[in-house]
mmCIF file of C-alpha atoms in Angstrom:
data_model
loop_
_atom_site.group_PDB
_atom_site.id
_atom_site.type_symbol
_atom_site.label_atom_id
_atom_site.label_comp_id
_atom_site.label_asym_id
_atom_site.label_seq_id
_atom_site.Cartn_x
_atom_site.Cartn_y
_atom_site.Cartn_z
ATOM 1 C CA MET A 596 22.741 31.071 -121.072
ATOM 2 C CA PHE A 597 23.663 31.493 -124.710
ATOM 3 C CA LYS A 598 25.711 29.122 -126.803
ATOM 4 C CA ALA A 599 27.655 30.470 -129.735
ATOM 5 C CA PRO A 600 26.276 29.512 -133.146
ATOM 6 C CA GLU A 601 28.635 27.687 -135.452
ATOM 7 C CA ASN A 602 27.668 29.634 -138.553
ATOM 8 C CA THR A 603 26.373 33.195 -138.327
ATOM 9 C CA SER A 604 25.249 33.027 -141.955
ATOM 10 C CA HIS A 605 22.174 31.191 -140.692
ATOM 11 C CA PHE A 606 20.893 34.351 -138.994
ATOM 12 C CA PRO A 607 17.822 35.689 -140.814
ATOM 13 C CA THR A 608 18.877 38.617 -143.013
ATOM 14 C CA PRO A 609 15.985 40.915 -141.891
ATOM 15 C CA VAL A 610 17.330 40.715 -138.331
ATOM 16 C CA ILE A 611 20.713 42.142 -139.312
ATOM 17 C CA SER A 612 19.222 45.246 -140.946
ATOM 18 C CA PRO A 613 17.984 46.998 -137.752
ATOM 19 C CA VAL A 614 21.378 46.387 -136.158
ATOM 20 C CA SER A 615 23.232 47.884 -139.129
ATOM 21 C CA SER A 616 20.847 50.820 -139.149
ATOM 22 C CA MET A 617 21.424 51.462 -135.443
ATOM 23 C CA ALA A 618 25.201 51.242 -135.810
ATOM 24 C CA GLU A 619 25.061 53.756 -138.641
ATOM 25 C CA ASN A 620 22.447 56.201 -137.349
ATOM 26 C CA CYS A 621 22.952 56.308 -133.578
ATOM 27 C CA ALA A 622 24.707 59.584 -132.677
ATOM 28 C CA ARG A 623 26.149 57.999 -129.507
ATOM 29 C CA CYS A 624 25.140 61.189 -127.705
ATOM 30 C CA GLY A 625 24.433 59.340 -124.467
ATOM 31 C CA THR A 626 20.979 60.832 -123.852
ATOM 32 C CA CYS A 627 19.348 57.420 -123.485
ATOM 33 C CA LYS A 628 22.369 56.006 -121.673
ATOM 34 C CA ALA A 629 22.042 58.612 -118.924
ATOM 35 C CA LEU A 630 18.508 57.437 -118.086
ATOM 36 C CA CYS A 631 18.859 53.667 -118.483
ATOM 37 C CA SER A 632 20.939 51.507 -116.133
ATOM 38 C CA PHE A 633 21.166 48.786 -118.780
ATOM 39 C CA LEU A 634 22.678 51.149 -121.354
ATOM 40 C CA SER A 635 24.836 52.933 -118.783
ATOM 41 C CA GLU A 636 26.513 49.601 -118.046
ATOM 42 C CA ASN A 637 26.817 48.380 -121.633
ATOM 43 C CA GLY A 638 27.141 51.413 -123.896
ATOM 44 C CA THR A 639 24.938 53.321 -126.291
ATOM 45 C CA PRO A 640 22.700 51.377 -128.697
ATOM 46 C CA GLY A 641 25.048 52.349 -131.522
ATOM 47 C CA GLN A 642 28.051 50.967 -129.668
ATOM 48 C CA ILE A 643 26.240 47.720 -128.888
ATOM 49 C CA ALA A 644 25.132 47.398 -132.516
ATOM 50 C CA ALA A 645 28.658 48.032 -133.793
ATOM 51 C CA ALA A 646 30.069 45.457 -131.378
ATOM 52 C CA TYR A 647 27.532 42.915 -132.620
ATOM 53 C CA LEU A 648 28.469 43.505 -136.250
ATOM 54 C CA ALA A 649 32.182 43.264 -135.434
ATOM 55 C CA SER A 650 31.749 40.041 -133.472
ATOM 56 C CA ALA A 651 32.308 36.679 -135.111
ATOM 57 C CA GLN A 652 29.497 35.163 -133.080
ATOM 58 C CA GLY A 653 27.437 37.947 -131.561
ATOM 59 C CA ASP A 654 27.019 35.918 -128.382
ATOM 60 C CA ASP A 655 27.483 38.805 -125.937
ATOM 61 C CA GLN A 656 25.057 40.981 -127.862
ATOM 62 C CA PHE A 657 22.455 38.208 -127.839
ATOM 63 C CA ARG A 658 22.801 38.063 -124.066
ATOM 64 C CA LEU A 659 22.529 41.839 -123.797
ATOM 65 C CA ALA A 660 19.370 41.832 -125.894
ATOM 66 C CA PHE A 661 17.626 39.776 -123.213
ATOM 67 C CA GLU A 662 18.734 42.214 -120.491
ATOM 68 C CA CYS A 663 16.894 45.121 -122.135
ATOM 69 C CA SER A 664 13.427 45.628 -120.661
ATOM 70 C CA LEU A 665 12.078 46.755 -124.065
ATOM 71 C CA CYS A 666 10.402 49.656 -122.261
ATOM 72 C CA GLY A 667 10.945 52.249 -125.003
ATOM 73 C CA LEU A 668 12.286 55.069 -122.822
ATOM 74 C CA CYS A 669 15.291 55.269 -125.148
ATOM 75 C CA THR A 670 13.007 56.014 -128.091
ATOM 76 C CA ALA A 671 11.126 58.675 -126.125
ATOM 77 C CA VAL A 672 14.309 60.665 -125.455
ATOM 78 C CA CYS A 673 16.267 59.927 -128.643
ATOM 79 C CA PRO A 674 16.924 63.174 -130.575
ATOM 80 C CA LYS A 675 16.870 61.142 -133.802
ATOM 81 C CA SER A 676 13.708 59.157 -132.893
ATOM 82 C CA LEU A 677 15.534 55.822 -133.162
ATOM 83 C CA ALA A 678 14.073 52.680 -131.582
ATOM 84 C CA PRO A 679 16.801 50.723 -129.762
ATOM 85 C CA SER A 680 14.253 48.429 -128.104
ATOM 86 C CA ALA A 681 13.151 47.299 -131.570
ATOM 87 C CA MET A 682 16.755 46.379 -132.344
ATOM 88 C CA PHE A 683 17.049 44.367 -129.147
ATOM 89 C CA LEU A 684 13.784 42.595 -129.935
ATOM 90 C CA HIS A 685 15.169 41.699 -133.367
ATOM 91 C CA LEU A 686 18.309 40.320 -131.711
ATOM 92 C CA ARG A 687 16.135 38.200 -129.432
ATOM 93 C CA GLN A 688 14.309 36.875 -132.472
ATOM 94 C CA ALA A 689 17.660 36.106 -134.093
ATOM 95 C CA ALA A 690 18.850 34.193 -131.040
ATOM 96 C CA VAL A 691 15.668 32.106 -130.957
ATOM 97 C CA SER A 692 15.752 31.528 -134.713
ATOM 98 C CA ALA A 693 19.400 30.455 -134.606
ATOM 99 C CA GLY A 694 18.803 28.192 -131.608
ATOM 100 C CA THR A 695 21.291 30.039 -129.411
ATOM 101 C CA ALA A 696 18.835 31.228 -126.739
ATOM 102 C CA ASP A 697 18.304 29.061 -123.685
ATOM 103 C CA LEU A 698 14.757 29.896 -122.617
ATOM 104 C CA LYS A 699 14.683 27.601 -119.582
ATOM 105 C CA ARG A 700 15.019 30.454 -117.127
ATOM 106 C CA TYR A 701 11.779 31.871 -118.546
ATOM 107 C CA HIS A 702 9.789 28.734 -117.789
ATOM 108 C CA ARG A 703 7.516 30.485 -115.280
ATOM 109 C CA ILE A 704 6.369 33.291 -117.533
ATOM 110 C CA LEU A 705 6.069 30.944 -120.505
ATOM 111 C CA GLY A 706 4.135 28.468 -118.359
ATOM 112 C CA TYR A 707 1.848 31.319 -117.316
ATOM 113 C CA GLU A 708 1.301 32.148 -120.966
ATOM 114 C CA LYS A 709 0.671 28.514 -121.879
ATOM 115 C CA LYS A 710 -2.043 28.217 -119.239
ATOM 116 C CA GLY A 711 -3.684 31.377 -120.559
ATOM 117 C CA CYS A 712 -3.890 29.826 -124.022
ATOM 118 C CA SER A 713 -5.068 26.440 -122.774
ATOM 119 C CA ARG A 714 -8.495 24.902 -123.046
ATOM 120 C CA THR A 715 -8.714 24.926 -119.251
ATOM 121 C CA PHE A 716 -8.307 28.675 -118.787
ATOM 122 C CA SER A 717 -9.535 30.123 -122.080
ATOM 123 C CA PHE A 718 -13.135 31.086 -122.727
ATOM 124 C CA TYR A 719 -14.930 33.018 -125.454
ATOM 125 C CA SER A 720 -18.464 34.307 -124.894
ATOM 126 C CA LEU A 721 -20.089 36.088 -127.845
ATOM 127 C CA PRO A 722 -23.727 37.227 -127.479
ATOM 128 C CA LEU A 723 -26.044 37.442 -130.457
ATOM 129 C CA GLY A 724 -25.016 40.328 -132.706
ATOM 130 C CA CYS A 725 -21.649 40.697 -130.994
ATOM 131 C CA THR A 726 -19.107 42.896 -132.781
ATOM 132 C CA THR A 727 -17.197 44.125 -129.708
ATOM 133 C CA VAL A 728 -15.359 42.019 -127.128
ATOM 134 C CA PHE A 729 -13.765 42.836 -123.784
ATOM 135 C CA PHE A 730 -10.251 41.398 -123.444
ATOM 136 C CA PRO A 731 -9.243 41.862 -119.777
ATOM 137 C CA GLY A 732 -5.932 39.989 -119.908
ATOM 138 C CA CYS A 733 -4.611 37.249 -117.651
ATOM 139 C CA THR A 734 -3.367 39.185 -114.617
ATOM 140 C CA LEU A 735 -6.426 41.354 -114.060
ATOM 141 C CA ALA A 736 -8.762 38.366 -114.285
ATOM 142 C CA GLY A 737 -6.676 36.483 -111.725
ATOM 143 C CA THR A 738 -5.895 39.227 -109.234
ATOM 144 C CA ARG A 739 -9.205 41.100 -109.481
ATOM 145 C CA PRO A 740 -11.911 38.766 -110.799
ATOM 146 C CA ALA A 741 -14.745 40.740 -109.180
ATOM 147 C CA ASN A 742 -13.617 44.009 -110.746
ATOM 148 C CA THR A 743 -13.080 42.242 -114.054
ATOM 149 C CA LEU A 744 -16.681 41.041 -113.960
ATOM 150 C CA LYS A 745 -17.973 44.470 -112.901
ATOM 151 C CA THR A 746 -16.093 46.055 -115.783
ATOM 152 C CA TYR A 747 -17.636 43.597 -118.210
ATOM 153 C CA GLU A 748 -21.095 44.252 -116.752
ATOM 154 C CA TYR A 749 -20.509 47.978 -117.199
ATOM 155 C CA LEU A 750 -19.638 47.405 -120.866
ATOM 156 C CA GLN A 751 -22.720 45.259 -121.323
ATOM 157 C CA HIS A 752 -24.782 48.006 -119.711
ATOM 158 C CA GLN A 753 -23.588 50.236 -122.573
ATOM 159 C CA ASP A 754 -24.013 47.514 -125.221
ATOM 160 C CA SER A 755 -25.682 44.233 -124.272
ATOM 161 C CA ALA A 756 -24.090 42.495 -127.272
ATOM 162 C CA THR A 757 -20.553 42.983 -125.916
ATOM 163 C CA GLY A 758 -18.666 39.705 -125.561
ATOM 164 C CA ILE A 759 -15.696 38.711 -123.441
ATOM 165 C CA ILE A 760 -12.521 36.769 -124.180
ATOM 166 C CA LEU A 761 -10.443 35.058 -121.512
ATOM 167 C CA HIS A 762 -7.201 34.281 -123.301
ATOM 168 C CA CYS A 763 -3.530 35.210 -123.244
ATOM 169 C CA CYS A 764 -2.335 37.643 -125.920
ATOM 170 C CA THR A 765 1.036 35.760 -125.895
ATOM 171 C CA LYS A 766 3.086 38.910 -125.440
ATOM 172 C CA PRO A 767 5.615 37.030 -123.263
ATOM 173 C CA SER A 768 6.562 34.914 -126.279
ATOM 174 C CA TYR A 769 6.574 37.973 -128.514
ATOM 175 C CA ASP A 770 8.950 39.807 -126.179
ATOM 176 C CA LEU A 771 11.237 36.790 -125.890
ATOM 177 C CA GLY A 772 11.624 36.579 -129.649
ATOM 178 C CA ARG A 773 9.457 33.491 -130.136
ATOM 179 C CA GLN A 774 7.893 35.044 -133.204
ATOM 180 C CA ALA A 775 6.581 31.856 -134.825
ATOM 181 C CA HIS A 776 4.962 30.731 -131.566
ATOM 182 C CA PHE A 777 3.436 34.157 -131.034
ATOM 183 C CA GLU A 778 2.006 34.321 -134.538
ATOM 184 C CA SER A 779 0.524 30.817 -134.477
ATOM 185 C CA ASN A 780 -1.270 31.456 -131.178
ATOM 186 C CA PHE A 781 -2.299 35.081 -131.560
ATOM 187 C CA PHE A 782 -3.458 34.806 -135.154
ATOM 188 C CA GLU A 783 -5.422 31.633 -134.422
ATOM 189 C CA MET A 784 -7.402 33.700 -131.933
ATOM 190 C CA THR A 785 -7.785 36.798 -134.116
ATOM 191 C CA ASP A 786 -8.793 34.730 -137.147
ATOM 192 C CA TYR A 787 -11.542 33.131 -135.070
ATOM 193 C CA LEU A 788 -12.775 36.511 -133.842
ATOM 194 C CA THR A 789 -12.777 37.950 -137.356
ATOM 195 C CA ALA A 790 -14.678 34.938 -138.667
ATOM 196 C CA ASN A 791 -17.317 35.574 -135.999
ATOM 197 C CA GLY A 792 -17.866 39.211 -136.906
ATOM 198 C CA ILE A 793 -15.740 40.920 -134.258
ATOM 199 C CA THR A 794 -14.499 44.367 -135.266
ATOM 200 C CA THR A 795 -13.605 46.026 -131.939
ATOM 201 C CA VAL A 796 -11.512 44.893 -128.969
ATOM 202 C CA VAL A 797 -11.764 46.684 -125.617
ATOM 203 C CA THR A 798 -8.666 46.122 -123.503
ATOM 204 C CA ALA A 799 -7.814 46.576 -119.838
ATOM 205 C CA CYS A 800 -4.156 45.503 -120.032
ATOM 206 C CA PRO A 801 -1.650 47.859 -121.715
ATOM 207 C CA SER A 802 0.378 44.900 -123.007
ATOM 208 C CA CYS A 803 -2.689 43.327 -124.594
ATOM 209 C CA HIS A 804 -3.637 46.733 -125.974
ATOM 210 C CA ARG A 805 -0.231 47.117 -127.602
ATOM 211 C CA ILE A 806 -0.332 43.627 -129.128
ATOM 212 C CA PHE A 807 -3.796 44.081 -130.614
ATOM 213 C CA LYS A 808 -2.952 47.585 -131.811
ATOM 214 C CA ASP A 809 0.268 46.523 -133.524
ATOM 215 C CA HIS A 810 -0.679 43.084 -134.827
ATOM 216 C CA SER A 811 -4.386 43.077 -135.682
ATOM 217 C CA SER A 812 -6.819 44.958 -137.876
ATOM 218 C CA PHE A 813 -9.385 45.421 -135.090
ATOM 219 C CA LYS A 814 -10.365 48.781 -133.718
ATOM 220 C CA VAL A 815 -8.688 48.764 -130.297
ATOM 221 C CA VAL A 816 -9.785 50.970 -127.409
ATOM 222 C CA SER A 817 -8.877 50.858 -123.734
ATOM 223 C CA VAL A 818 -11.704 50.395 -121.264
ATOM 224 C CA TYR A 819 -10.406 53.441 -119.395
ATOM 225 C CA GLN A 820 -11.293 55.648 -122.345
ATOM 226 C CA LEU A 821 -14.853 54.328 -122.213
ATOM 227 C CA LEU A 822 -15.091 54.667 -118.433
ATOM 228 C CA ALA A 823 -13.953 58.283 -118.658
ATOM 229 C CA GLN A 824 -16.512 59.132 -121.348
ATOM 230 C CA THR A 825 -19.696 57.678 -119.887
ATOM 231 C CA PRO A 826 -21.445 57.704 -116.500
ATOM 232 C CA ILE A 827 -20.773 54.747 -114.238
ATOM 233 C CA PRO A 828 -23.911 53.776 -112.269
ATOM 234 C CA TYR A 829 -22.076 52.535 -109.165
ATOM 235 C CA LEU A 830 -19.161 54.970 -109.149
ATOM 236 C CA VAL A 831 -18.076 55.979 -105.649
ATOM 237 C CA LYS A 832 -17.102 59.654 -105.518
ATOM 238 C CA ASP A 833 -16.198 60.176 -101.866
ATOM 239 C CA ALA A 834 -12.461 59.591 -102.212
ATOM 240 C CA GLY A 835 -11.605 62.646 -100.124
ATOM 241 C CA LYS A 836 -9.196 64.395 -102.527
ATOM 242 C CA PRO A 837 -6.017 62.507 -101.598
ATOM 243 C CA LYS A 838 -2.841 63.053 -103.591
ATOM 244 C CA VAL A 839 -1.588 60.288 -105.869
ATOM 245 C CA VAL A 840 0.915 59.866 -108.654
ATOM 246 C CA ILE A 841 0.097 57.937 -111.796
ATOM 247 C CA GLN A 842 2.391 55.160 -112.932
ATOM 248 C CA ASP A 843 2.033 55.044 -116.698
ATOM 249 C CA PRO A 844 2.983 51.520 -117.835
ATOM 250 C CA CYS A 845 5.822 51.418 -120.338
ATOM 251 C CA GLN A 846 3.523 49.696 -122.848
ATOM 252 C CA ALA A 847 1.315 52.805 -122.754
ATOM 253 C CA ARG A 848 4.268 55.185 -123.078
ATOM 254 C CA PHE A 849 2.988 56.698 -126.327
ATOM 255 C CA ASP A 850 -0.729 56.056 -125.730
ATOM 256 C CA ARG A 851 -1.880 59.562 -124.886
ATOM 257 C CA PRO A 852 -5.640 58.814 -125.169
ATOM 258 C CA THR A 853 -5.403 56.174 -122.432
ATOM 259 C CA GLN A 854 -3.072 58.286 -120.296
ATOM 260 C CA ASN A 855 -5.517 61.186 -120.457
ATOM 261 C CA ALA A 856 -8.508 58.940 -119.749
ATOM 262 C CA VAL A 857 -6.940 57.575 -116.568
ATOM 263 C CA ARG A 858 -6.202 61.081 -115.337
ATOM 264 C CA THR A 859 -9.770 62.100 -116.143
ATOM 265 C CA LEU A 860 -11.049 59.166 -114.099
ATOM 266 C CA ALA A 861 -8.847 60.158 -111.174
ATOM 267 C CA THR A 862 -10.183 63.712 -111.326
ATOM 268 C CA HIS A 863 -13.778 62.483 -111.530
ATOM 269 C CA MET A 864 -13.123 60.445 -108.402
ATOM 270 C CA GLY A 865 -11.911 63.520 -106.538
ATOM 271 C CA LEU A 866 -8.213 62.697 -106.483
ATOM 272 C CA GLU A 867 -5.435 65.236 -106.848
ATOM 273 C CA VAL A 868 -2.897 63.912 -109.342
ATOM 274 C CA LYS A 869 0.619 64.993 -108.462
ATOM 275 C CA ALA A 870 2.729 65.581 -111.561
ATOM 276 C CA VAL A 871 6.046 63.753 -111.555
ATOM 277 C CA ARG A 872 9.007 63.946 -113.883
ATOM 278 C CA HIS A 873 8.835 60.341 -115.020
ATOM 279 C CA SER A 874 5.369 60.037 -116.506
ATOM 280 C CA GLY A 875 3.717 59.854 -119.897
ATOM 281 C CA ALA A 876 6.275 59.312 -122.641
ATOM 282 C CA HIS A 877 9.081 59.526 -120.062
ATOM 283 C CA THR A 878 7.621 56.980 -117.656
ATOM 284 C CA LEU A 879 9.893 54.423 -115.996
ATOM 285 C CA CYS A 880 9.492 50.680 -116.291
ATOM 286 C CA CYS A 881 8.296 49.022 -113.082
ATOM 287 C CA GLY A 882 11.064 46.418 -113.514
ATOM 288 C CA GLU A 883 8.980 43.633 -115.026
ATOM 289 C CA GLY A 884 9.259 44.670 -118.679
ATOM 290 C CA GLY A 885 10.535 42.316 -121.345
ATOM 291 C CA SER A 886 11.103 39.559 -118.766
ATOM 292 C CA ALA A 887 14.546 41.139 -118.324
ATOM 293 C CA ALA A 888 14.431 40.528 -114.580
ATOM 294 C CA CYS A 889 14.529 36.778 -115.241
ATOM 295 C CA LEU A 890 18.091 37.254 -116.480
ATOM 296 C CA ASN A 891 19.116 40.146 -114.246
ATOM 297 C CA PRO A 892 16.811 40.414 -111.211
ATOM 298 C CA ASP A 893 18.971 43.057 -109.536
ATOM 299 C CA ARG A 894 18.397 45.464 -112.394
ATOM 300 C CA GLY A 895 14.669 44.763 -112.311
ATOM 301 C CA ASN A 896 14.626 45.576 -108.608
ATOM 302 C CA ALA A 897 16.636 48.733 -109.290
ATOM 303 C CA TRP A 898 14.025 49.912 -111.814
ATOM 304 C CA ALA A 899 11.278 49.280 -109.251
ATOM 305 C CA ALA A 900 13.195 51.197 -106.580
ATOM 306 C CA LYS A 901 13.758 54.129 -108.936
ATOM 307 C CA ARG A 902 10.083 54.131 -109.817
ATOM 308 C CA LYS A 903 9.123 54.211 -106.137
ATOM 309 C CA ARG A 904 11.511 57.088 -105.409
ATOM 310 C CA SER A 905 9.988 59.122 -108.221
ATOM 311 C CA ALA A 906 6.583 58.779 -106.531
ATOM 312 C CA GLN A 907 7.820 61.034 -103.705
ATOM 313 C CA SER A 908 6.279 58.800 -101.010
ATOM 314 C CA LEU A 909 2.809 59.144 -102.524
ATOM 315 C CA PRO A 910 0.658 56.142 -103.470
ATOM 316 C CA ALA A 911 0.865 55.227 -107.135
ATOM 317 C CA MET A 912 -2.212 54.496 -109.212
ATOM 318 C CA THR A 913 -1.659 52.545 -112.402
ATOM 319 C CA TYR A 914 -3.691 50.829 -115.084
ATOM 320 C CA CYS A 915 -1.458 47.781 -115.402
ATOM 321 C CA ALA A 916 -2.080 44.870 -113.038
ATOM 322 C CA GLY A 917 1.493 43.691 -113.618
ATOM 323 C CA CYS A 918 2.888 47.048 -112.470
ATOM 324 C CA VAL A 919 0.895 46.885 -109.231
ATOM 325 C CA ASN A 920 2.137 43.358 -108.573
ATOM 326 C CA TYR A 921 5.764 44.247 -109.216
ATOM 327 C CA LEU A 922 5.755 47.539 -107.309
ATOM 328 C CA GLY A 923 3.742 46.052 -104.448
ATOM 329 C CA SER A 924 0.097 46.750 -103.653
ATOM 330 C CA GLY A 925 0.949 46.568 -99.949
ATOM 331 C CA GLU A 926 2.792 49.876 -100.257
ATOM 332 C CA GLY A 927 -0.312 51.888 -101.089
ATOM 333 C CA ASN A 928 -0.169 51.306 -104.833
ATOM 334 C CA PHE A 929 -3.396 50.349 -106.553
ATOM 335 C CA HIS A 930 -5.066 49.718 -109.892
ATOM 336 C CA VAL A 931 -7.435 52.306 -111.325
ATOM 337 C CA LEU A 932 -10.251 49.725 -111.355
ATOM 338 C CA ASP A 933 -9.732 49.272 -107.602
ATOM 339 C CA LEU A 934 -10.465 52.980 -107.331
ATOM 340 C CA VAL A 935 -13.469 52.899 -109.652
ATOM 341 C CA PHE A 936 -15.287 50.088 -107.877
ATOM 342 C CA ASP A 937 -14.166 50.546 -104.248
ATOM 343 C CA ALA A 938 -12.383 53.846 -103.725
ATOM 344 C CA LYS A 939 -12.210 53.613 -99.939
ATOM 345 C CA ALA A 940 -10.557 50.203 -100.017
ATOM 346 C CA ALA A 941 -8.115 51.263 -102.729
ATOM 347 C CA LEU A 942 -7.032 54.454 -100.989
ATOM 348 C CA SER A 943 -6.677 52.759 -97.611
ATOM 349 C CA GLY A 944 -4.521 49.994 -99.070
ATOM 350 C CA ASN A 945 -7.215 47.380 -98.523
ATOM 351 C CA ALA A 946 -8.196 46.559 -102.094
ATOM 352 C CA ARG A 947 -8.810 42.842 -102.558
ATOM 353 C CA VAL A 948 -5.913 41.582 -104.643
ATOM 354 C CA ALA A 949 -5.255 37.859 -105.006
ATOM 355 C CA ARG A 950 -1.850 36.196 -105.205
ATOM 356 C CA PRO A 951 -0.779 32.954 -106.883
ATOM 357 C CA PRO A 952 -1.897 30.219 -106.766
ATOM 358 C CA VAL A 953 -5.296 31.710 -105.867
ATOM 359 C CA THR A 954 -5.126 33.790 -109.054
ATOM 360 C CA TYR A 955 -5.449 30.627 -111.136
ATOM 361 C CA LEU A 956 -8.488 29.507 -109.153
ATOM 362 C CA ASN A 957 -9.992 32.968 -109.590
ATOM 363 C CA ARG A 958 -9.635 32.733 -113.342
ATOM 364 C CA LEU A 959 -11.384 29.381 -113.345
ATOM 365 C CA ARG A 960 -14.176 30.702 -111.130
ATOM 366 C CA LEU A 961 -14.609 33.685 -113.432
ATOM 367 C CA LYS A 962 -14.767 31.384 -116.435
ATOM 368 C CA LYS A 963 -17.391 29.258 -114.689
ATOM 369 C CA LYS A 964 -19.544 32.324 -113.957
ATOM 370 C CA LEU A 965 -19.293 33.548 -117.531
ATOM 371 C CA ALA A 966 -20.144 30.101 -118.904
ATOM 372 C CA LYS A 967 -23.496 30.259 -117.102
ATOM 373 C CA ARG A 968 -24.510 33.402 -118.951
ATOM 374 C CA PRO A 969 -26.423 33.158 -122.235
ATOM 375 C CA ALA A 970 -24.358 33.582 -125.381
ATOM 376 C CA ALA A 971 -24.809 32.789 -129.052
ATOM 377 C CA VAL A 972 -21.257 31.458 -129.324
ATOM 378 C CA THR A 973 -18.986 30.037 -126.650
ATOM 379 C CA ARG A 974 -15.594 28.513 -127.116
ATOM 380 C CA GLU A 975 -12.586 27.088 -125.327
ATOM 381 C CA ARG A 976 -9.228 27.042 -127.068
ATOM 382 C CA PRO A 977 -8.737 23.591 -128.664
ATOM 383 C CA ALA A 978 -6.472 21.404 -126.561
ATOM 384 C CA GLU A 979 -2.972 20.695 -127.815
ATOM 385 C CA ARG A 980 -2.362 17.135 -128.910
ATOM 386 C CA LYS A 981 0.799 16.745 -126.867
ATOM 387 C CA LYS A 982 0.274 16.873 -123.148
ATOM 388 C CA THR A 983 3.105 16.727 -120.638
ATOM 389 C CA ILE A 984 3.004 14.769 -117.392
ATOM 390 C CA SER A 985 2.819 18.025 -115.425
ATOM 391 C CA GLY A 986 -0.047 19.140 -117.647
ATOM 392 C CA ARG A 987 -1.955 15.924 -116.960
ATOM 393 C CA ILE A 988 -1.368 16.307 -113.222
ATOM 394 C CA SER A 989 -2.593 19.921 -113.346
ATOM 395 C CA GLY A 990 -5.707 18.763 -115.177
ATOM 396 C CA ILE A 991 -6.399 16.119 -112.541
ATOM 397 C CA VAL A 992 -5.937 18.618 -109.692
ATOM 398 C CA LEU A 993 -8.216 21.170 -111.343
ATOM 399 C CA GLY A 994 -10.776 18.456 -111.980
ATOM 400 C CA LEU A 995 -10.780 17.482 -108.305
ATOM 401 C CA LEU A 996 -11.139 21.108 -107.225
ATOM 402 C CA SER A 997 -14.075 21.485 -109.576
ATOM 403 C CA ALA A 998 -15.657 18.294 -108.286
ATOM 404 C CA ILE A 999 -15.611 19.469 -104.674
ATOM 405 C CA GLY A 1000 -16.983 22.877 -105.631
ATOM 406 C CA LEU A 1001 -13.890 25.010 -105.092
ATOM 407 C CA ILE A 1002 -14.018 26.305 -108.644
#
């Protein structure tokens, strides 16, 4: 997957610094290694960093960087509060910058991201006086378009000037080390929002939440915090007090306000939340994190299996649509918005959850519905000048579907 660079002096200097720091400061105590299958197979972060610095090419360490799920569990348990996942992200950025990373095996996730940033799938709707927008994320809008719309309607019930943005936050590129691509796409969007008076972003996706929190100046709040604080007119409260465990997404590992809000919602709905060892800051990755499973699918499956075992045969409720997809909604797992808007269906395993390619059609249908609503400002992301043959074919197919009324 990785080709050795001819001259390591071309690596950006800022990338070397986190590696040197890790090699120097890691105590090699093994605390993180004991909990992480990736580290248990390859050594402590300090050992990996030292091996990188001692290598003439760093090729093996570049490969290892892409096997880390970037979940942050290592940071949560580190007695010195080090951040190994940040080092691995820097190594990914170095590999991309040096041209040593072959990203072909990530074509599906990058294609998914590209569609989310395209003119076809993107849509901005900003009512008059809008300063707050709802940013549901790609997966929720595709798998649960009805609940996405209901959530937006709930937010508009609280503030009629709330807008909505259908767009990808480009976290896949960020995680893969495509920093320049991430910045050009994400900042194009945030600059537009700032220019149009937006000050607050309400998120439903923990990955989107993390990106906006870390890389923008907006006030960022999860929709679950708002749902837990205010009455919901159509909230069903006859759940029947079943026991569930909560799967905290790794991107919300240190987001206590959102973690608490989701548990408050579960309690309001009459559920009994069973405490498990791997939750909150010590939560386990579902297996999808960092696109690591694209390089090592067996390890991704192992994370998912470990996560399921920790649930003690109870259904898992999460607030990440990606987690539900990876862990399997057919096994009793569900999204908190499934619970909020149709508790009986969620708890019986009958929540309506779409799968690809229907998810893409759902996103287009949702966009079409939103486009019919009055707004002071609407926008689609400007089309890229270069268009591939596959892109033209996709456009033709989508056009035909639209013409016959399927979208």
